[in-house]
């Protein structure tokens, strides 16, 4: 570590788009002369890229930044920055709980980050920039790849959302939907591929409605373009909205070998009445129809979804319809959340809010039920061969992993269907695509053995 360089710590809370944005912010910090540290207590500058999707996420941001900019702050302190969705939502209000905060950097202000860093260096403080930008992708450094070699990277293809689901804060904090120029996306992916990246995940709040180059390039077109980039072996994308899952897209998923055999398609609820109040713009039958079309085109496709439990007015019968939908579709994975009332959103003002205990009870029931389905889906992989992109060492030889291999290096990767597969090998390298035979399955991962031919 260079003793002279000031150190920056970047903490990321929230979705994959925040992970991508943080890489850009870290790149800009590097350009401004900072070196990254993994210990916030050693940092001269602490930045938290925040998420406002649920109350808990927002609290996490306040509590982290509170250590460095809160009311009890004493003595020497680092420069502190709140960036992203909570910054956009809270504006000057952030100073109430964080009086020593130096910069509130909204979601469209990243292109002006360097200017603000200069102002901070000149001694300015309590700067707020939540202004919109015409082109939020402008002003980013081309060499924003600060992390060491990675095989899998996110690439944001669009910003914002205009769907206004009644529970969701995103349209208020991320602004209008804007598609990024396809040639800029391809250029960025080419650079990543040259640096060793093998898997690209295209990101947006609703990637299916991507409309680049003055609405002449659809998301399906973009998948074709990304598929042509040399050395990119795999393409994933998130998130898709059921209302925009076009036949073109289904066809592209079927045709393009590099596009992975997995789709994340958030349904949120299985009750028509709740879907309507959520303003999701599809009903249960439409969702079933889309799933059937997908499964017809890609028979073994893995599916995952998001569910909100305890939306205002959700009756026991509504909840049971959600459970019934899970039983019918049999998702490979479900991300379920207890409804959290958010500022600005219409649903926060609905009079029939559920109590916390009911929400928690339903959430637990749903998660327990889904765990059995996920385990059943995972067990169906036993005996099959899967191709895995090796991502790194297994965090720790975990529960149930085969003992006889305990002296061998244990690594992990993801199969096409987006399931984590652990395996033992002294030869495999990060970035390899290897074939494994699945010999055991757990609720959250699979265990495979390297096939002889590899
Ligand atoms: N654009 C994506 C979702 C982004 S937010 C989509 O439309 O699917 C990720 C997930 O958070 C959502 O799918 C939803 O399940 C959940 N979520 C959003 N707002 C929420 C709220 N107010 N309370 C609880 N969960 C919420
Ligand atoms: Fe939120 Fe709905 Fe937009 Fe997704 S589609 S980000 S849930 S408003
Ligand atoms: Fe959270 Fe903002 Fe993403 S609210 S989910 S970080 S778009």
Coordinates of C-alpha atoms and ligand atoms in Angstrom, one line a residue:
X1 CA 0.0 0.0 0.0
X2 CA 1.3 3.4 -0.9
X3 CA 1.7 5.4 2.3
X4 CA 1.3 8.8 0.7
X5 CA -1.9 8.3 -1.2
X6 CA -5.2 9.1 0.6
X7 CA -7.4 6.1 1.0
X8 CA -11.1 5.7 0.0
X9 CA -13.6 3.1 1.3
X10 CA -16.7 2.4 -0.9
X11 CA -19.6 0.6 0.7
X12 CA -22.4 -0.6 -1.6
X13 CA -25.9 -1.4 -0.5
X14 CA -28.7 -2.4 -2.9
X15 CA -29.1 -3.9 -6.4
X16 CA -26.7 -4.9 -9.1
X17 CA -27.0 -1.5 -10.7
X18 CA -25.5 0.0 -7.5
X19 CA -22.6 -2.5 -7.8
X20 CA -22.0 -1.2 -11.3
X21 CA -22.3 2.4 -10.3
X22 CA -19.9 1.9 -7.4
X23 CA -17.3 0.5 -9.7
X24 CA -17.6 3.8 -11.7
X25 CA -17.4 5.9 -8.5
X26 CA -14.4 3.9 -7.4
X27 CA -12.8 4.5 -10.8
X28 CA -13.4 8.3 -10.4
X29 CA -11.9 8.2 -6.9
X30 CA -8.8 6.4 -8.3
X31 CA -8.5 9.1 -11.0
X32 CA -8.6 11.7 -8.3
X33 CA -5.6 10.1 -6.6
X34 CA -7.3 7.9 -4.0
X35 CA -6.3 4.3 -3.3
X36 CA -8.9 1.8 -2.2
X37 CA -8.9 0.4 1.3
X38 CA -11.0 -2.4 2.6
X39 CA -11.0 -1.0 6.2
X40 CA -13.4 2.0 6.6
X41 CA -11.5 3.0 9.8
X42 CA -8.3 3.6 7.8
X43 CA -10.1 5.7 5.2
X44 CA -9.7 9.4 4.5
X45 CA -12.9 9.3 2.5
X46 CA -15.9 7.1 3.1
X47 CA -18.6 6.7 0.4
X48 CA -21.8 4.8 0.8
X49 CA -23.8 4.0 -2.3
X50 CA -27.3 3.6 -0.9
X51 CA -30.6 1.9 -1.6
X52 CA -34.1 3.1 -0.8
X53 CA -36.1 0.2 -1.9
X54 CA -37.2 -0.9 1.6
X55 CA -37.0 0.8 5.0
X56 CA -34.3 -1.6 6.2
X57 CA -32.0 -0.8 3.3
X58 CA -32.3 2.9 4.0
X59 CA -31.6 2.4 7.7
X60 CA -28.5 0.4 6.9
X61 CA -27.1 3.4 5.0
X62 CA -27.9 5.8 7.8
X63 CA -26.4 3.5 10.4
X64 CA -23.2 2.9 8.4
X65 CA -22.7 6.6 7.7
X66 CA -23.7 7.5 11.2
X67 CA -20.3 6.1 12.4
X68 CA -18.5 8.8 10.4
X69 CA -20.9 11.7 10.0
X70 CA -23.5 11.2 12.8
X71 CA -24.5 13.4 15.7
X72 CA -22.0 11.7 18.0
X73 CA -19.1 12.1 15.7
X74 CA -16.0 13.4 17.5
X75 CA -12.4 14.3 16.6
X76 CA -10.7 13.4 13.3
X77 CA -13.2 12.2 10.7
X78 CA -13.0 11.2 7.0
X79 CA -14.7 13.0 4.2
X80 CA -18.2 11.4 4.0
X81 CA -20.4 10.9 1.0
X82 CA -23.9 9.6 0.6
X83 CA -24.5 8.5 -3.0
X84 CA -27.3 6.9 -4.9
X85 CA -31.0 6.3 -4.2
X86 CA -31.3 7.4 -0.5
X87 CA -29.3 10.5 -1.4
X88 CA -31.7 11.3 -4.2
X89 CA -34.7 10.7 -1.9
X90 CA -33.4 12.5 1.2
X91 CA -31.7 15.6 -0.3
X92 CA -30.9 18.1 2.4
X93 CA -32.8 16.0 4.9
X94 CA -29.8 13.7 5.1
X95 CA -28.0 16.3 7.3
X96 CA -30.6 16.0 10.0
X97 CA -29.3 12.6 11.0
X98 CA -25.8 13.1 9.5
X99 CA -24.8 16.6 10.3
X100 CA -21.1 16.0 9.4
X101 CA -22.0 14.6 5.9
X102 CA -19.9 16.3 3.2
X103 CA -21.7 15.4 0.0
X104 CA -25.1 14.1 -1.0
X105 CA -24.7 12.7 -4.5
X106 CA -27.9 11.9 -6.3
X107 CA -28.4 9.1 -8.8
X108 CA -27.9 11.3 -11.9
X109 CA -25.0 13.3 -10.5
X110 CA -22.2 10.8 -10.9
X111 CA -20.9 12.6 -14.0
X112 CA -20.3 15.6 -11.8
X113 CA -18.5 13.6 -9.1
X114 CA -15.0 14.8 -10.0
X115 CA -16.0 18.5 -9.8
X116 CA -17.5 17.8 -6.3
X117 CA -14.4 16.0 -5.2
X118 CA -12.4 19.1 -6.1
X119 CA -14.8 21.3 -4.2
X120 CA -14.4 19.0 -1.1
X121 CA -10.6 19.1 -1.4
X122 CA -10.9 22.9 -1.4
X123 CA -12.7 22.7 2.0
X124 CA -16.3 22.9 0.9
X125 CA -18.8 20.8 2.7
X126 CA -22.5 19.9 2.9
X127 CA -22.8 19.9 -0.9
X128 CA -26.1 18.6 -2.3
X129 CA -26.4 17.5 -6.0
X130 CA -29.6 15.8 -6.9
X131 CA -30.0 17.5 -10.3
X132 CA -31.1 15.4 -13.3
X133 CA -28.7 14.8 -16.2
X134 CA -29.5 14.6 -19.9
X135 CA -27.0 11.8 -20.3
X136 CA -26.2 10.1 -17.1
X137 CA -23.7 7.9 -18.8
X138 CA -21.5 10.8 -19.8
X139 CA -18.4 11.8 -17.8
X140 CA -17.5 8.3 -16.8
X141 CA -13.9 7.2 -17.0
X142 CA -13.2 4.6 -19.7
X143 CA -10.8 2.8 -17.4
X144 CA -13.2 2.5 -14.6
X145 CA -12.2 -1.2 -14.1
X146 CA -10.6 -0.9 -10.7
X147 CA -11.3 -4.3 -9.3
X148 CA -8.8 -7.0 -9.9
X149 CA -9.5 -9.7 -12.6
X150 CA -13.1 -10.7 -12.6
X151 CA -14.8 -13.2 -14.9
X152 CA -18.3 -11.9 -14.5
X153 CA -19.2 -8.3 -14.8
X154 CA -22.4 -6.1 -14.8
X155 CA -23.0 -3.6 -17.6
X156 CA -25.9 -1.1 -17.2
X157 CA -27.8 -0.7 -20.4
X158 CA -30.5 1.6 -19.2
X159 CA -31.5 3.9 -16.3
X160 CA -34.6 4.8 -14.5
X161 CA -38.1 3.4 -14.7
X162 CA -41.5 4.7 -15.6
X163 CA -43.7 1.8 -14.6
X164 CA -44.8 3.3 -11.3
X165 CA -45.7 0.1 -9.5
X166 CA -47.6 1.5 -6.6
X167 CA -45.2 0.2 -3.9
X168 CA -42.0 1.2 -5.6
X169 CA -39.7 4.1 -4.9
X170 CA -37.4 3.5 -8.0
X171 CA -39.2 5.8 -10.5
X172 CA -38.9 8.7 -7.9
X173 CA -35.2 8.2 -7.2
X174 CA -33.9 6.9 -10.6
X175 CA -35.9 9.2 -12.9
X176 CA -37.1 8.6 -16.4
X177 CA -36.3 5.5 -18.4
X178 CA -33.3 6.1 -20.6
X179 CA -31.6 3.6 -22.9
X180 CA -27.9 3.7 -23.4
X181 CA -26.4 4.0 -26.8
X182 CA -25.9 0.4 -28.1
X183 CA -22.4 1.2 -29.6
X184 CA -21.2 2.5 -26.2
X185 CA -22.5 -0.7 -24.6
X186 CA -20.7 -2.9 -27.1
X187 CA -17.5 -0.9 -26.8
X188 CA -17.6 -1.3 -23.0
X189 CA -18.2 -5.1 -23.3
X190 CA -15.4 -5.4 -25.8
X191 CA -13.0 -3.8 -23.4
X192 CA -14.2 -6.1 -20.6
X193 CA -13.8 -9.2 -22.8
X194 CA -10.3 -8.2 -23.7
X195 CA -9.4 -7.9 -19.9
X196 CA -10.6 -11.5 -19.3
X197 CA -14.3 -11.1 -18.5
X198 CA -16.3 -14.1 -19.8
X199 CA -19.8 -13.4 -18.5
X200 CA -21.8 -10.2 -18.9
X201 CA -25.0 -9.4 -17.1
X202 CA -26.9 -6.6 -18.8
X203 CA -28.7 -4.5 -16.2
X204 CA -31.7 -2.3 -16.1
X205 CA -34.9 -1.9 -14.0
X206 CA -36.8 -3.3 -17.0
X207 CA -34.4 -4.5 -19.6
X208 CA -37.2 -5.8 -21.9
X209 CA -38.2 -2.2 -22.7
X210 CA -34.7 -1.3 -23.8
X211 CA -35.0 0.9 -26.9
X212 CA -31.6 2.2 -28.0
X213 CA -30.5 4.4 -30.9
X214 CA -33.7 6.4 -31.2
X215 CA -35.8 3.4 -30.5
X216 CA -34.4 1.4 -33.4
X217 CA -32.6 -1.2 -31.4
X218 CA -34.7 -3.5 -29.2
X219 CA -33.5 -5.6 -26.3
X220 CA -33.6 -8.7 -28.5
X221 CA -31.5 -6.9 -31.1
X222 CA -29.0 -5.9 -28.3
X223 CA -28.7 -9.6 -27.3
X224 CA -27.8 -10.4 -30.8
X225 CA -25.1 -7.7 -30.9
X226 CA -23.6 -8.7 -27.5
X227 CA -23.6 -12.3 -28.7
X228 CA -21.2 -11.3 -31.5
X229 CA -18.5 -10.0 -29.1
X230 CA -15.5 -12.3 -29.2
X231 CA -14.5 -14.1 -25.9
X232 CA -17.9 -13.3 -24.2
X233 CA -19.1 -16.8 -23.4
X234 CA -22.2 -16.1 -21.4
X235 CA -24.9 -13.4 -21.3
X236 CA -27.3 -12.9 -18.5
X237 CA -29.7 -10.0 -17.9
X238 CA -32.0 -8.6 -15.2
X239 CA -34.7 -7.5 -14.6
X240 CA -37.4 -8.4 -17.0
X241 CA -41.0 -7.2 -16.6
X242 CA -43.7 -9.8 -17.5
X243 CA -45.7 -7.3 -19.4
X244 CA -42.8 -6.7 -21.8
X245 CA -41.6 -10.2 -22.4
X246 CA -41.9 -10.1 -26.2
X247 CA -42.0 -13.1 -28.5
X248 CA -38.8 -11.6 -30.1
X249 CA -37.0 -11.9 -26.8
X250 CA -38.2 -15.5 -26.2
X251 CA -37.0 -16.3 -29.7
X252 CA -33.6 -14.7 -29.1
X253 CA -33.2 -16.6 -25.9
X254 CA -33.9 -19.8 -27.8
X255 CA -31.6 -19.0 -30.7
X256 CA -28.6 -17.5 -29.0
X257 CA -26.3 -20.1 -27.4
X258 CA -24.5 -17.6 -25.3
X259 CA -27.7 -16.4 -23.6
X260 CA -28.0 -18.4 -20.4
X261 CA -30.8 -20.8 -19.7
X262 CA -32.3 -18.7 -16.9
X263 CA -34.8 -15.9 -16.6
X264 CA -35.6 -13.7 -13.6
X265 CA -39.2 -12.7 -14.0
X266 CA -40.7 -11.0 -11.0
X267 CA -44.4 -11.7 -10.5
X268 CA -44.8 -10.0 -7.1
X269 CA -48.2 -11.6 -6.3
X270 CA -50.4 -14.4 -7.5
X271 CA -53.7 -12.5 -6.8
X272 CA -55.3 -10.5 -9.6
X273 CA -56.7 -8.1 -7.2
X274 CA -53.3 -7.3 -5.7
X275 CA -51.6 -7.2 -9.1
X276 CA -54.1 -4.6 -10.1
X277 CA -53.6 -2.5 -7.0
X278 CA -49.8 -2.8 -7.5
X279 CA -50.3 -1.5 -11.1
X280 CA -48.3 -4.3 -12.5
X281 CA -50.3 -4.3 -15.8
X282 CA -50.7 -8.1 -16.2
X283 CA -52.8 -10.7 -14.5
X284 CA -52.1 -14.2 -13.3
X285 CA -53.2 -15.9 -16.5
X286 CA -51.0 -13.6 -18.6
X287 CA -48.1 -14.5 -16.4
X288 CA -48.8 -18.2 -16.8
X289 CA -49.1 -17.7 -20.6
X290 CA -45.7 -16.1 -20.7
X291 CA -44.1 -18.9 -18.7
X292 CA -45.7 -21.5 -21.0
X293 CA -44.4 -19.7 -24.1
X294 CA -40.9 -19.6 -22.5
X295 CA -40.9 -23.2 -21.5
X296 CA -42.1 -24.2 -24.9
X297 CA -39.2 -22.4 -26.5
X298 CA -36.6 -23.3 -23.9
X299 CA -37.8 -26.5 -22.2
X300 CA -35.3 -26.7 -19.3
X301 CA -35.1 -23.0 -18.5
X302 CA -34.5 -22.1 -14.9
X303 CA -36.9 -19.5 -13.5
X304 CA -36.6 -17.1 -10.6
X305 CA -39.0 -14.4 -9.3
X306 CA -39.6 -11.7 -6.7
X307 CA -42.6 -11.7 -4.4
X308 CA -43.9 -9.0 -2.1
X309 CA -45.8 -10.4 0.9
X310 CA -48.3 -8.3 2.8
X311 CA -49.1 -5.6 0.3
X312 CA -51.9 -3.3 1.7
X313 CA -55.2 -5.1 1.6
X314 CA -53.7 -8.6 1.0
X315 CA -56.2 -11.1 2.4
X316 CA -55.5 -14.6 3.4
X317 CA -57.1 -15.7 0.1
X318 CA -54.8 -13.4 -1.9
X319 CA -51.8 -14.8 -0.1
X320 CA -52.9 -18.3 -0.8
X321 CA -53.1 -17.5 -4.5
X322 CA -49.5 -16.4 -4.4
X323 CA -48.6 -19.7 -2.7
X324 CA -50.6 -21.5 -5.4
X325 CA -48.7 -19.7 -8.1
X326 CA -45.4 -20.8 -6.6
X327 CA -46.7 -24.4 -6.4
X328 CA -47.8 -24.2 -10.1
X329 CA -44.8 -22.6 -11.6
X330 CA -42.1 -24.3 -9.4
X331 CA -39.5 -21.5 -9.6
X332 CA -35.8 -22.5 -9.1
X333 CA -35.4 -19.5 -6.7
X334 CA -37.7 -16.9 -5.1
X335 CA -36.7 -13.6 -3.6
X336 CA -39.5 -12.7 -1.2
X337 CA -39.8 -9.4 0.7
X338 CA -42.2 -8.2 3.3
X339 CA -44.0 -5.1 2.0
X340 CA -42.4 -1.9 3.2
X341 CA -44.2 1.5 2.9
X342 CA -42.0 4.0 1.0
X343 CA -42.3 7.8 0.8
X344 CA -43.8 9.2 -2.4
X345 CA -45.5 5.9 -3.4
X346 CA -49.3 5.6 -3.7
X347 CA -49.4 2.3 -1.8
X348 CA -47.9 4.0 1.3
X349 CA -51.2 6.0 1.5
X350 CA -53.5 3.0 1.2
X351 CA -55.6 2.8 4.3
X352 CA -55.6 -1.1 4.6
X353 CA -51.9 -1.6 5.7
X354 CA -51.2 -5.0 7.3
X355 CA -49.6 -5.4 10.7
X356 CA -45.9 -6.5 10.9
X357 CA -46.7 -9.8 12.6
X358 CA -49.1 -10.9 9.8
X359 CA -46.5 -9.9 7.2
X360 CA -43.7 -11.7 8.9
X361 CA -45.8 -14.8 9.4
X362 CA -46.8 -15.0 5.8
X363 CA -43.2 -14.3 4.6
X364 CA -41.9 -17.2 6.7
X365 CA -44.6 -19.5 5.5
X366 CA -43.8 -18.7 1.9
X367 CA -40.0 -19.0 2.3
X368 CA -40.4 -22.4 4.0
X369 CA -42.7 -23.6 1.3
X370 CA -40.4 -22.4 -1.5
X371 CA -37.3 -23.9 0.1
X372 CA -38.8 -27.4 -0.5
X373 CA -39.5 -26.5 -4.1
X374 CA -36.0 -25.2 -4.6
X375 CA -34.5 -28.3 -3.0
X376 CA -36.6 -30.5 -5.2
X377 CA -35.6 -28.5 -8.3
X378 CA -31.9 -28.8 -7.3
X379 CA -32.2 -32.5 -6.6
X380 CA -33.5 -33.0 -10.2
X381 CA -29.9 -32.0 -11.3
X382 CA -28.3 -35.0 -9.6
X383 CA -26.7 -37.2 -12.3
X384 CA -26.8 -34.4 -14.9
X385 CA -23.7 -32.8 -16.4
X386 CA -23.5 -29.0 -16.2
X387 CA -21.0 -26.5 -17.5
X388 CA -19.7 -24.1 -14.9
X389 CA -17.8 -20.9 -15.3
X390 CA -15.3 -21.0 -12.5
X391 CA -15.5 -17.8 -10.3
X392 CA -13.2 -18.5 -7.4
X393 CA -12.5 -20.5 -4.2
X394 CA -15.6 -21.7 -2.2
X395 CA -16.0 -19.3 0.7
X396 CA -15.4 -22.2 3.1
X397 CA -16.0 -25.9 2.7
X398 CA -19.6 -25.7 3.7
X399 CA -22.2 -27.9 5.3
X400 CA -22.6 -31.3 3.7
X401 CA -19.8 -30.8 1.2
X402 CA -18.1 -34.1 0.6
X403 CA -15.5 -34.9 3.3
X404 CA -13.2 -37.1 1.2
X405 CA -12.3 -34.0 -0.8
X406 CA -11.4 -31.9 2.1
X407 CA -7.7 -31.7 1.3
X408 CA -8.3 -30.5 -2.2
X409 CA -8.9 -26.9 -3.3
X410 CA -12.7 -26.3 -3.3
X411 CA -14.0 -23.9 -5.9
X412 CA -17.3 -22.7 -7.1
X413 CA -19.0 -21.3 -10.2
X414 CA -22.4 -21.0 -11.7
X415 CA -24.0 -23.3 -14.2
X416 CA -26.1 -22.0 -17.1
X417 CA -29.2 -22.2 -14.9
X418 CA -27.6 -19.7 -12.5
X419 CA -27.2 -22.2 -9.6
X420 CA -24.0 -22.1 -7.5
X421 CA -22.0 -25.3 -8.0
X422 CA -19.1 -26.2 -5.6
X423 CA -16.5 -28.7 -6.6
X424 CA -13.0 -29.9 -5.8
X425 CA -10.1 -29.5 -8.1
X426 CA -6.4 -28.5 -8.0
X427 CA -6.3 -27.8 -11.7
X428 CA -9.3 -25.6 -12.4
X429 CA -8.6 -21.9 -13.0
X430 CA -10.8 -18.9 -12.5
X431 CA -12.4 -18.2 -15.8
X432 CA -12.4 -21.8 -17.0
X433 CA -15.6 -23.3 -18.3
X434 CA -15.6 -26.9 -17.0
X435 CA -18.1 -29.8 -17.1
X436 CA -19.2 -31.2 -13.8
X437 CA -21.4 -34.1 -13.0
X438 CA -23.8 -33.1 -10.2
X439 CA -23.7 -35.6 -7.4
X440 CA -25.4 -33.8 -4.6
X441 CA -27.9 -31.0 -4.1
X442 CA -28.7 -28.6 -1.2
X443 CA -31.3 -25.8 -0.8
X444 CA -28.8 -23.2 -2.0
X445 CA -26.2 -24.9 -4.0
X446 CA -25.1 -28.1 -5.9
X447 CA -22.0 -30.2 -5.5
X448 CA -20.4 -31.6 -8.7
X449 CA -17.4 -33.7 -9.7
X450 CA -15.1 -32.8 -12.5
X451 CA -15.8 -35.0 -15.6
X452 CA -12.9 -37.1 -16.7
X453 CA -12.6 -35.5 -20.1
X454 CA -12.0 -32.1 -18.6
Ligands
LIG1 N1 -37.4 -3.5 -11.6 C1 -37.6 -4.7 -11.0 C2 -37.5 -4.6 -9.5 C3 -36.6 -3.8 -8.7 S1 -36.8 -3.7 -7.0 C4 -38.9 -5.2 -11.3 O1 -39.8 -4.5 -11.7 O2 -39.1 -6.4 -11.1 C5 -36.5 -5.4 -6.6 C6 -37.6 -6.0 -5.8 O3 -37.8 -5.4 -4.6 C7 -39.0 -5.9 -6.5 O4 -39.1 -6.9 -7.5 C8 -39.9 -6.1 -5.4 O5 -40.2 -7.5 -5.2 C9 -39.2 -5.6 -4.2 N2 -39.7 -4.3 -3.7 C10 -39.8 -3.2 -4.4 N3 -40.4 -2.2 -3.6 C11 -40.7 -2.8 -2.4 C12 -41.4 -2.4 -1.2 N4 -41.9 -1.2 -1.1 N5 -41.5 -3.3 -0.2 C13 -41.0 -4.6 -0.4 N6 -40.4 -5.0 -1.5 C14 -40.3 -4.2 -2.5
LIG2 FE1 -40.2 -0.5 -9.4 FE2 -42.1 -1.5 -10.9 FE3 -40.1 0.0 -12.0 FE4 -39.6 -2.5 -11.1 S1 -41.0 -2.0 -12.8 S2 -38.4 -0.6 -10.7 S3 -40.9 -2.7 -9.3 S4 -41.7 0.7 -10.6
LIG3 FE1 -32.3 0.1 -4.4 FE2 -32.0 2.1 -6.0 FE3 -31.4 -0.4 -6.8 S1 -33.6 1.9 -4.6 S2 -32.9 -1.6 -5.6 S3 -30.4 0.7 -5.3 S4 -32.3 1.3 -8.0

